[in-house]
Each structure stands twice: as structure tokens, then as C-alpha cells.
Amino acid sequence: LAIKANNNKITSVAWCTGAGQNFITDAFDAGITTFLSGEISEQTYHQAKELGVNYFACGHHATERYGIKALSEKLKNIFPEININFIDLYIPV
């Protein structure tokens, strides 16, 4: 789900995986124009609109596993000196 909250070009992106939608205010305070997370609530929709922060709800599971794996591969290609390890833990809840 994408919420376009402003008509500006995306100049900065913050990403908080899983149920990180509550950090949208922190992203705004940091000057971020676009925020991605896994979940969305009604409150998040209104915060995005009021703050003018574009918001993408990309799926809880997807942002915690596959998205971060893809990001780490891109970072390894750009910054080969960085050691990145993905640890996949079983969480039954």
C-alpha cells in the first residue's frame, strides 16, 4: 500500500521492518520524505498525510526477510568492505 503524502520528489528514505509504522514521526523529525515499513494502521495513514511523509506498507514478513536480504546484497556490491550477515531466527508467534 502506498500513501502519497506530498508532491515532492523522494529525496530520502527510511526503512523500519515489520511493525515499524510507529516510527513515522521519528522519520519526519529526521527530515525523511519517504518511510517504508511492514504494516500500517489507520493512525499511520493520517500521520503520513498530516506530516507530509510518503508511506509504503510493504508487508511485515517481506520487509523482515526478503527485503533486508536484497538490501544487504546491494550494499555488499556497493561497499565490499562491509561484512553483512543475515541471521534467520525461528519466531513461533
PDB file of N, CA and C in Angstrom:
ATOM      1  N   LEU A   1       0.844  -1.172   0.000  1.00  0.00           N
ATOM      2  CA  LEU A   1       0.000   0.000   0.000  1.00  0.00           C
ATOM      3  C   LEU A   1       0.885   1.230   0.000  1.00  0.00           C
ATOM      4  N   ALA A   2       0.613   2.153  -0.867  1.00  0.00           N
ATOM      5  CA  ALA A   2       1.397   3.386  -0.950  1.00  0.00           C
ATOM      6  C   ALA A   2       0.510   4.588  -0.644  1.00  0.00           C
ATOM      7  N   ILE A   3       1.005   5.439   0.237  1.00  0.00           N
ATOM      8  CA  ILE A   3       0.308   6.680   0.562  1.00  0.00           C
ATOM      9  C   ILE A   3       1.176   7.832   0.087  1.00  0.00           C
ATOM     10  N   LYS A   4       0.710   8.528  -0.911  1.00  0.00           N
ATOM     11  CA  LYS A   4       1.431   9.698  -1.402  1.00  0.00           C
ATOM     12  C   LYS A   4       0.972  10.887  -0.569  1.00  0.00           C
ATOM     13  N   ALA A   5       1.877  11.368   0.266  1.00  0.00           N
ATOM     14  CA  ALA A   5       1.504  12.425   1.203  1.00  0.00           C
ATOM     15  C   ALA A   5       2.041  13.783   0.809  1.00  0.00           C
ATOM     16  N   ASN A   6       2.894  13.823  -0.200  1.00  0.00           N
ATOM     17  CA  ASN A   6       3.372  15.117  -0.674  1.00  0.00           C
ATOM     18  C   ASN A   6       3.666  14.999  -2.159  1.00  0.00           C
ATOM     19  N   ASN A   7       3.803  16.114  -2.819  1.00  0.00           N
ATOM     20  CA  ASN A   7       4.064  16.125  -4.264  1.00  0.00           C
ATOM     21  C   ASN A   7       5.531  16.328  -4.579  1.00  0.00           C
ATOM     22  N   ASN A   8       6.371  16.222  -3.567  1.00  0.00           N
ATOM     23  CA  ASN A   8       7.792  16.436  -3.767  1.00  0.00           C
ATOM     24  C   ASN A   8       8.483  15.173  -4.273  1.00  0.00           C
ATOM     25  N   LYS A   9       9.608  15.362  -4.886  1.00  0.00           N
ATOM     26  CA  LYS A   9      10.443  14.245  -5.308  1.00  0.00           C
ATOM     27  C   LYS A   9      10.962  13.531  -4.056  1.00  0.00           C
ATOM     28  N   ILE A  10      11.036  12.212  -4.116  1.00  0.00           N
ATOM     29  CA  ILE A  10      11.592  11.455  -2.994  1.00  0.00           C
ATOM     30  C   ILE A  10      13.080  11.742  -2.920  1.00  0.00           C
ATOM     31  N   THR A  11      13.501  12.298  -1.799  1.00  0.00           N
ATOM     32  CA  THR A  11      14.918  12.644  -1.644  1.00  0.00           C
ATOM     33  C   THR A  11      15.587  11.845  -0.537  1.00  0.00           C
ATOM     34  N   SER A  12      14.789  11.254   0.344  1.00  0.00           N
ATOM     35  CA  SER A  12      15.365  10.442   1.420  1.00  0.00           C
ATOM     36  C   SER A  12      14.357   9.385   1.836  1.00  0.00           C
ATOM     37  N   VAL A  13      14.884   8.222   2.209  1.00  0.00           N
ATOM     38  CA  VAL A  13      14.031   7.095   2.568  1.00  0.00           C
ATOM     39  C   VAL A  13      14.526   6.501   3.879  1.00  0.00           C
ATOM     40  N   ALA A  14      13.586   6.215   4.775  1.00  0.00           N
ATOM     41  CA  ALA A  14      13.886   5.471   5.998  1.00  0.00           C
ATOM     42  C   ALA A  14      13.092   4.182   5.944  1.00  0.00           C
ATOM     43  N   TRP A  15      13.665   3.121   6.482  1.00  0.00           N
ATOM     44  CA  TRP A  15      13.043   1.814   6.412  1.00  0.00           C
ATOM     45  C   TRP A  15      13.098   1.177   7.785  1.00  0.00           C
ATOM     46  N   CYS A  16      11.965   0.815   8.331  1.00  0.00           N
ATOM     47  CA  CYS A  16      11.893   0.080   9.586  1.00  0.00           C
ATOM     48  C   CYS A  16      11.050  -1.157   9.331  1.00  0.00           C
ATOM     49  N   THR A  17      11.664  -2.319   9.417  1.00  0.00           N
ATOM     50  CA  THR A  17      10.992  -3.561   9.055  1.00  0.00           C
ATOM     51  C   THR A  17       9.872  -3.928  10.010  1.00  0.00           C
ATOM     52  N   GLY A  18       9.049  -4.867   9.558  1.00  0.00           N
ATOM     53  CA  GLY A  18       7.989  -5.417  10.399  1.00  0.00           C
ATOM     54  C   GLY A  18       6.945  -4.382  10.766  1.00  0.00           C
ATOM     55  N   ALA A  19       6.659  -4.330  12.060  1.00  0.00           N
ATOM     56  CA  ALA A  19       5.620  -3.428  12.562  1.00  0.00           C
ATOM     57  C   ALA A  19       6.216  -2.091  12.982  1.00  0.00           C
ATOM     58  N   GLY A  20       7.007  -1.508  12.115  1.00  0.00           N
ATOM     59  CA  GLY A  20       7.700  -0.267  12.447  1.00  0.00           C
ATOM     60  C   GLY A  20       6.954   1.001  12.103  1.00  0.00           C
ATOM     61  N   GLN A  21       5.667   0.896  11.790  1.00  0.00           N
ATOM     62  CA  GLN A  21       4.917   2.081  11.368  1.00  0.00           C
ATOM     63  C   GLN A  21       4.889   3.176  12.415  1.00  0.00           C
ATOM     64  N   ASN A  22       5.071   2.818  13.670  1.00  0.00           N
ATOM     65  CA  ASN A  22       5.029   3.837  14.726  1.00  0.00           C
ATOM     66  C   ASN A  22       6.240   4.767  14.717  1.00  0.00           C
ATOM     67  N   PHE A  23       7.227   4.458  13.893  1.00  0.00           N
ATOM     68  CA  PHE A  23       8.417   5.305  13.810  1.00  0.00           C
ATOM     69  C   PHE A  23       8.301   6.378  12.728  1.00  0.00           C
ATOM     70  N   ILE A  24       7.126   6.556  12.151  1.00  0.00           N
ATOM     71  CA  ILE A  24       6.958   7.552  11.098  1.00  0.00           C
ATOM     72  C   ILE A  24       7.250   8.965  11.616  1.00  0.00           C
ATOM     73  N   THR A  25       6.900   9.245  12.844  1.00  0.00           N
ATOM     74  CA  THR A  25       7.185  10.568  13.417  1.00  0.00           C
ATOM     75  C   THR A  25       8.681  10.777  13.561  1.00  0.00           C
ATOM     76  N   ASP A  26       9.412   9.734  13.947  1.00  0.00           N
ATOM     77  CA  ASP A  26      10.870   9.830  14.036  1.00  0.00           C
ATOM     78  C   ASP A  26      11.478  10.103  12.655  1.00  0.00           C
ATOM     79  N   ALA A  27      10.927   9.450  11.648  1.00  0.00           N
ATOM     80  CA  ALA A  27      11.407   9.694  10.282  1.00  0.00           C
ATOM     81  C   ALA A  27      11.166  11.146   9.891  1.00  0.00           C
ATOM     82  N   PHE A  28       9.988  11.650  10.186  1.00  0.00           N
ATOM     83  CA  PHE A  28       9.674  13.051   9.901  1.00  0.00           C
ATOM     84  C   PHE A  28      10.639  13.977  10.639  1.00  0.00           C
ATOM     85  N   ASP A  29      10.867  13.713  11.920  1.00  0.00           N
ATOM     86  CA  ASP A  29      11.774  14.549  12.717  1.00  0.00           C
ATOM     87  C   ASP A  29      13.194  14.551  12.159  1.00  0.00           C
ATOM     88  N   ALA A  30      13.559  13.463  11.477  1.00  0.00           N
ATOM     89  CA  ALA A  30      14.895  13.358  10.877  1.00  0.00           C
ATOM     90  C   ALA A  30      14.948  13.967   9.472  1.00  0.00           C
ATOM     91  N   GLY A  31      13.827  14.508   9.002  1.00  0.00           N
ATOM     92  CA  GLY A  31      13.804  15.144   7.685  1.00  0.00           C
ATOM     93  C   GLY A  31      13.598  14.174   6.538  1.00  0.00           C
ATOM     94  N   ILE A  32      13.117  12.985   6.818  1.00  0.00           N
ATOM     95  CA  ILE A  32      12.896  11.962   5.794  1.00  0.00           C
ATOM     96  C   ILE A  32      11.622  12.281   5.013  1.00  0.00           C
ATOM     97  N   THR A  33      11.667  12.100   3.694  1.00  0.00           N
ATOM     98  CA  THR A  33      10.493  12.385   2.870  1.00  0.00           C
ATOM     99  C   THR A  33       9.640  11.145   2.612  1.00  0.00           C
ATOM    100  N   THR A  34      10.225   9.951   2.768  1.00  0.00           N
ATOM    101  CA  THR A  34       9.511   8.714   2.480  1.00  0.00           C
ATOM    102  C   THR A  34       9.891   7.655   3.509  1.00  0.00           C
ATOM    103  N   PHE A  35       8.887   6.949   4.018  1.00  0.00           N
ATOM    104  CA  PHE A  35       9.102   5.943   5.051  1.00  0.00           C
ATOM    105  C   PHE A  35       8.491   4.615   4.625  1.00  0.00           C
ATOM    106  N   LEU A  36       9.256   3.538   4.780  1.00  0.00           N
ATOM    107  CA  LEU A  36       8.791   2.199   4.449  1.00  0.00           C
ATOM    108  C   LEU A  36       8.749   1.357   5.708  1.00  0.00           C
ATOM    109  N   SER A  37       7.727   0.532   5.802  1.00  0.00           N
ATOM    110  CA  SER A  37       7.622  -0.409   6.912  1.00  0.00           C
ATOM    111  C   SER A  37       6.785  -1.585   6.452  1.00  0.00           C
ATOM    112  N   GLY A  38       6.577  -2.516   7.371  1.00  0.00           N
ATOM    113  CA  GLY A  38       5.840  -3.708   7.015  1.00  0.00           C
ATOM    114  C   GLY A  38       4.348  -3.598   7.199  1.00  0.00           C
ATOM    115  N   GLU A  39       3.923  -2.813   8.153  1.00  0.00           N
ATOM    116  CA  GLU A  39       2.500  -2.755   8.490  1.00  0.00           C
ATOM    117  C   GLU A  39       1.989  -1.326   8.449  1.00  0.00           C
ATOM    118  N   ILE A  40       0.682  -1.224   8.498  1.00  0.00           N
ATOM    119  CA  ILE A  40       0.043   0.089   8.540  1.00  0.00           C
ATOM    120  C   ILE A  40      -1.194   0.003   9.426  1.00  0.00           C
ATOM    121  N   SER A  41      -1.486   1.081  10.074  1.00  0.00           N
ATOM    122  CA  SER A  41      -2.713   1.192  10.858  1.00  0.00           C
ATOM    123  C   SER A  41      -3.430   2.458  10.399  1.00  0.00           C
ATOM    124  N   GLU A  42      -4.642   2.619  10.842  1.00  0.00           N
ATOM    125  CA  GLU A  42      -5.385   3.827  10.476  1.00  0.00           C
ATOM    126  C   GLU A  42      -4.631   5.069  10.940  1.00  0.00           C
ATOM    127  N   GLN A  43      -4.053   5.005  12.099  1.00  0.00           N
ATOM    128  CA  GLN A  43      -3.282   6.130  12.635  1.00  0.00           C
ATOM    129  C   GLN A  43      -2.119   6.485  11.711  1.00  0.00           C
ATOM    130  N   THR A  44      -1.457   5.476  11.172  1.00  0.00           N
ATOM    131  CA  THR A  44      -0.313   5.711  10.286  1.00  0.00           C
ATOM    132  C   THR A  44      -0.734   6.461   9.033  1.00  0.00           C
ATOM    133  N   TYR A  45      -1.869   6.089   8.478  1.00  0.00           N
ATOM    134  CA  TYR A  45      -2.385   6.773   7.301  1.00  0.00           C
ATOM    135  C   TYR A  45      -2.531   8.269   7.572  1.00  0.00           C
ATOM    136  N   HIS A  46      -3.159   8.611   8.667  1.00  0.00           N
ATOM    137  CA  HIS A  46      -3.397  10.013   8.993  1.00  0.00           C
ATOM    138  C   HIS A  46      -2.102  10.742   9.349  1.00  0.00           C
ATOM    139  N   GLN A  47      -1.199  10.070  10.045  1.00  0.00           N
ATOM    140  CA  GLN A  47       0.092  10.695  10.363  1.00  0.00           C
ATOM    141  C   GLN A  47       0.854  11.022   9.087  1.00  0.00           C
ATOM    142  N   ALA A  48       0.880  10.090   8.161  1.00  0.00           N
ATOM    143  CA  ALA A  48       1.584  10.322   6.902  1.00  0.00           C
ATOM    144  C   ALA A  48       1.031  11.548   6.186  1.00  0.00           C
ATOM    145  N   LYS A  49      -0.279  11.624   6.087  1.00  0.00           N
ATOM    146  CA  LYS A  49      -0.912  12.759   5.420  1.00  0.00           C
ATOM    147  C   LYS A  49      -0.627  14.070   6.152  1.00  0.00           C
ATOM    148  N   GLU A  50      -0.748  14.054   7.478  1.00  0.00           N
ATOM    149  CA  GLU A  50      -0.543  15.284   8.254  1.00  0.00           C
ATOM    150  C   GLU A  50       0.913  15.732   8.248  1.00  0.00           C
ATOM    151  N   LEU A  51       1.842  14.765   8.290  1.00  0.00           N
ATOM    152  CA  LEU A  51       3.268  15.108   8.315  1.00  0.00           C
ATOM    153  C   LEU A  51       3.822  15.377   6.922  1.00  0.00           C
ATOM    154  N   GLY A  52       3.138  14.907   5.893  1.00  0.00           N
ATOM    155  CA  GLY A  52       3.647  15.052   4.533  1.00  0.00           C
ATOM    156  C   GLY A  52       4.754  14.062   4.225  1.00  0.00           C
ATOM    157  N   VAL A  53       4.694  12.897   4.853  1.00  0.00           N
ATOM    158  CA  VAL A  53       5.698  11.850   4.632  1.00  0.00           C
ATOM    159  C   VAL A  53       5.047  10.740   3.806  1.00  0.00           C
ATOM    160  N   ASN A  54       5.596  10.467   2.623  1.00  0.00           N
ATOM    161  CA  ASN A  54       5.096   9.347   1.831  1.00  0.00           C
ATOM    162  C   ASN A  54       5.314   8.068   2.627  1.00  0.00           C
ATOM    163  N   TYR A  55       4.354   7.138   2.560  1.00  0.00           N
ATOM    164  CA  TYR A  55       4.451   5.913   3.354  1.00  0.00           C
ATOM    165  C   TYR A  55       4.154   4.704   2.486  1.00  0.00           C
ATOM    166  N   PHE A  56       5.008   3.699   2.589  1.00  0.00           N
ATOM    167  CA  PHE A  56       4.815   2.443   1.884  1.00  0.00           C
ATOM    168  C   PHE A  56       4.721   1.319   2.900  1.00  0.00           C
ATOM    169  N   ALA A  57       3.585   0.637   2.941  1.00  0.00           N
ATOM    170  CA  ALA A  57       3.421  -0.553   3.772  1.00  0.00           C
ATOM    171  C   ALA A  57       3.715  -1.749   2.869  1.00  0.00           C
ATOM    172  N   CYS A  58       4.850  -2.371   3.085  1.00  0.00           N
ATOM    173  CA  CYS A  58       5.366  -3.377   2.156  1.00  0.00           C
ATOM    174  C   CYS A  58       5.186  -4.815   2.635  1.00  0.00           C
ATOM    175  N   GLY A  59       4.505  -5.020   3.744  1.00  0.00           N
ATOM    176  CA  GLY A  59       4.282  -6.365   4.253  1.00  0.00           C
ATOM    177  C   GLY A  59       5.248  -6.706   5.372  1.00  0.00           C
ATOM    178  N   HIS A  60       4.706  -7.150   6.482  1.00  0.00           N
ATOM    179  CA  HIS A  60       5.530  -7.449   7.665  1.00  0.00           C
ATOM    180  C   HIS A  60       6.611  -8.478   7.349  1.00  0.00           C
ATOM    181  N   HIS A  61       6.204  -9.610   6.836  1.00  0.00           N
ATOM    182  CA  HIS A  61       7.153 -10.693   6.547  1.00  0.00           C
ATOM    183  C   HIS A  61       8.160 -10.288   5.470  1.00  0.00           C
ATOM    184  N   ALA A  62       7.675  -9.651   4.426  1.00  0.00           N
ATOM    185  CA  ALA A  62       8.558  -9.269   3.316  1.00  0.00           C
ATOM    186  C   ALA A  62       9.644  -8.299   3.751  1.00  0.00           C
ATOM    187  N   THR A  63       9.297  -7.334   4.582  1.00  0.00           N
ATOM    188  CA  THR A  63      10.307  -6.360   4.994  1.00  0.00           C
ATOM    189  C   THR A  63      11.300  -6.939   5.980  1.00  0.00           C
ATOM    190  N   GLU A  64      10.888  -7.944   6.723  1.00  0.00           N
ATOM    191  CA  GLU A  64      11.800  -8.522   7.703  1.00  0.00           C
ATOM    192  C   GLU A  64      12.755  -9.543   7.099  1.00  0.00           C
ATOM    193  N   ARG A  65      12.405 -10.156   6.010  1.00  0.00           N
ATOM    194  CA  ARG A  65      13.250 -11.214   5.484  1.00  0.00           C
ATOM    195  C   ARG A  65      13.789 -10.895   4.098  1.00  0.00           C
ATOM    196  N   TYR A  66      12.924 -10.908   3.124  1.00  0.00           N
ATOM    197  CA  TYR A  66      13.389 -10.818   1.745  1.00  0.00           C
ATOM    198  C   TYR A  66      13.875  -9.432   1.379  1.00  0.00           C
ATOM    199  N   GLY A  67      13.213  -8.419   1.872  1.00  0.00           N
ATOM    200  CA  GLY A  67      13.647  -7.058   1.572  1.00  0.00           C
ATOM    201  C   GLY A  67      15.015  -6.758   2.136  1.00  0.00           C
ATOM    202  N   ILE A  68      15.244  -7.157   3.383  1.00  0.00           N
ATOM    203  CA  ILE A  68      16.530  -6.865   4.008  1.00  0.00           C
ATOM    204  C   ILE A  68      17.646  -7.697   3.377  1.00  0.00           C
ATOM    205  N   LYS A  69      17.332  -8.911   2.916  1.00  0.00           N
ATOM    206  CA  LYS A  69      18.326  -9.716   2.204  1.00  0.00           C
ATOM    207  C   LYS A  69      18.726  -9.030   0.894  1.00  0.00           C
ATOM    208  N   ALA A  70      17.747  -8.533   0.171  1.00  0.00           N
ATOM    209  CA  ALA A  70      18.029  -7.845  -1.088  1.00  0.00           C
ATOM    210  C   ALA A  70      18.842  -6.579  -0.843  1.00  0.00           C
ATOM    211  N   LEU A  71      18.484  -5.836   0.195  1.00  0.00           N
ATOM    212  CA  LEU A  71      19.238  -4.623   0.523  1.00  0.00           C
ATOM    213  C   LEU A  71      20.675  -4.960   0.888  1.00  0.00           C
ATOM    214  N   SER A  72      20.873  -6.019   1.657  1.00  0.00           N
ATOM    215  CA  SER A  72      22.236  -6.374   2.060  1.00  0.00           C
ATOM    216  C   SER A  72      23.092  -6.765   0.858  1.00  0.00           C
ATOM    217  N   GLU A  73      22.503  -7.449  -0.121  1.00  0.00           N
ATOM    218  CA  GLU A  73      23.253  -7.805  -1.329  1.00  0.00           C
ATOM    219  C   GLU A  73      23.663  -6.557  -2.110  1.00  0.00           C
ATOM    220  N   LYS A  74      22.761  -5.600  -2.207  1.00  0.00           N
ATOM    221  CA  LYS A  74      23.098  -4.346  -2.902  1.00  0.00           C
ATOM    222  C   LYS A  74      24.199  -3.598  -2.159  1.00  0.00           C
ATOM    223  N   LEU A  75      24.096  -3.555  -0.831  1.00  0.00           N
ATOM    224  CA  LEU A  75      25.132  -2.874  -0.039  1.00  0.00           C
ATOM    225  C   LEU A  75      26.486  -3.561  -0.176  1.00  0.00           C
ATOM    226  N   LYS A  76      26.500  -4.889  -0.227  1.00  0.00           N
ATOM    227  CA  LYS A  76      27.759  -5.631  -0.420  1.00  0.00           C
ATOM    228  C   LYS A  76      28.404  -5.264  -1.752  1.00  0.00           C
ATOM    229  N   ASN A  77      27.565  -5.076  -2.781  1.00  0.00           N
ATOM    230  CA  ASN A  77      28.100  -4.712  -4.098  1.00  0.00           C
ATOM    231  C   ASN A  77      28.662  -3.292  -4.108  1.00  0.00           C
ATOM    232  N   ILE A  78      28.025  -2.406  -3.383  1.00  0.00           N
ATOM    233  CA  ILE A  78      28.474  -1.014  -3.344  1.00  0.00           C
ATOM    234  C   ILE A  78      29.644  -0.824  -2.384  1.00  0.00           C
ATOM    235  N   PHE A  79      29.575  -1.498  -1.228  1.00  0.00           N
ATOM    236  CA  PHE A  79      30.592  -1.372  -0.185  1.00  0.00           C
ATOM    237  C   PHE A  79      31.150  -2.752   0.165  1.00  0.00           C
ATOM    238  N   PRO A  80      32.045  -3.294  -0.672  1.00  0.00           N
ATOM    239  CA  PRO A  80      32.538  -4.657  -0.433  1.00  0.00           C
ATOM    240  C   PRO A  80      33.302  -4.823   0.882  1.00  0.00           C
ATOM    241  N   GLU A  81      33.735  -3.744   1.468  1.00  0.00           N
ATOM    242  CA  GLU A  81      34.475  -3.829   2.727  1.00  0.00           C
ATOM    243  C   GLU A  81      33.566  -4.075   3.936  1.00  0.00           C
ATOM    244  N   ILE A  82      32.268  -3.931   3.750  1.00  0.00           N
ATOM    245  CA  ILE A  82      31.322  -4.133   4.849  1.00  0.00           C
ATOM    246  C   ILE A  82      30.970  -5.614   4.943  1.00  0.00           C
ATOM    247  N   ASN A  83      31.038  -6.147   6.150  1.00  0.00           N
ATOM    248  CA  ASN A  83      30.653  -7.528   6.398  1.00  0.00           C
ATOM    249  C   ASN A  83      29.198  -7.555   6.851  1.00  0.00           C
ATOM    250  N   ILE A  84      28.349  -8.198   6.065  1.00  0.00           N
ATOM    251  CA  ILE A  84      26.925  -8.262   6.379  1.00  0.00           C
ATOM    252  C   ILE A  84      26.522  -9.726   6.530  1.00  0.00           C
ATOM    253  N   ASN A  85      25.872 -10.035   7.649  1.00  0.00           N
ATOM    254  CA  ASN A  85      25.386 -11.390   7.898  1.00  0.00           C
ATOM    255  C   ASN A  85      23.893 -11.336   8.187  1.00  0.00           C
ATOM    256  N   PHE A  86      23.141 -12.200   7.533  1.00  0.00           N
ATOM    257  CA  PHE A  86      21.714 -12.316   7.793  1.00  0.00           C
ATOM    258  C   PHE A  86      21.493 -13.508   8.711  1.00  0.00           C
ATOM    259  N   ILE A  87      20.846 -13.289   9.825  1.00  0.00           N
ATOM    260  CA  ILE A  87      20.559 -14.358  10.771  1.00  0.00           C
ATOM    261  C   ILE A  87      19.056 -14.569  10.779  1.00  0.00           C
ATOM    262  N   ASP A  88      18.618 -15.712  10.320  1.00  0.00           N
ATOM    263  CA  ASP A  88      17.202 -16.033  10.221  1.00  0.00           C
ATOM    264  C   ASP A  88      16.798 -16.861  11.439  1.00  0.00           C
ATOM    265  N   LEU A  89      16.083 -16.261  12.360  1.00  0.00           N
ATOM    266  CA  LEU A  89      15.653 -16.937  13.584  1.00  0.00           C
ATOM    267  C   LEU A  89      14.202 -17.393  13.456  1.00  0.00           C
ATOM    268  N   TYR A  90      13.922 -18.552  13.979  1.00  0.00           N
ATOM    269  CA  TYR A  90      12.540 -19.030  14.017  1.00  0.00           C
ATOM    270  C   TYR A  90      11.831 -18.356  15.190  1.00  0.00           C
ATOM    271  N   ILE A  91      10.738 -17.664  14.875  1.00  0.00           N
ATOM    272  CA  ILE A  91       9.934 -16.999  15.882  1.00  0.00           C
ATOM    273  C   ILE A  91       8.523 -17.570  15.765  1.00  0.00           C
ATOM    274  N   PRO A  92       8.041 -18.312  16.751  1.00  0.00           N
ATOM    275  CA  PRO A  92       6.766 -19.003  16.599  1.00  0.00           C
ATOM    276  C   PRO A  92       5.527 -18.133  16.756  1.00  0.00           C
ATOM    277  N   VAL A  93       5.682 -16.862  17.110  1.00  0.00           N
ATOM    278  CA  VAL A  93       4.500 -16.015  17.286  1.00  0.00           C
ATOM    279  C   VAL A  93       4.395 -14.988  16.197  1.00  0.00           C
TER     280      VAL A  93
END
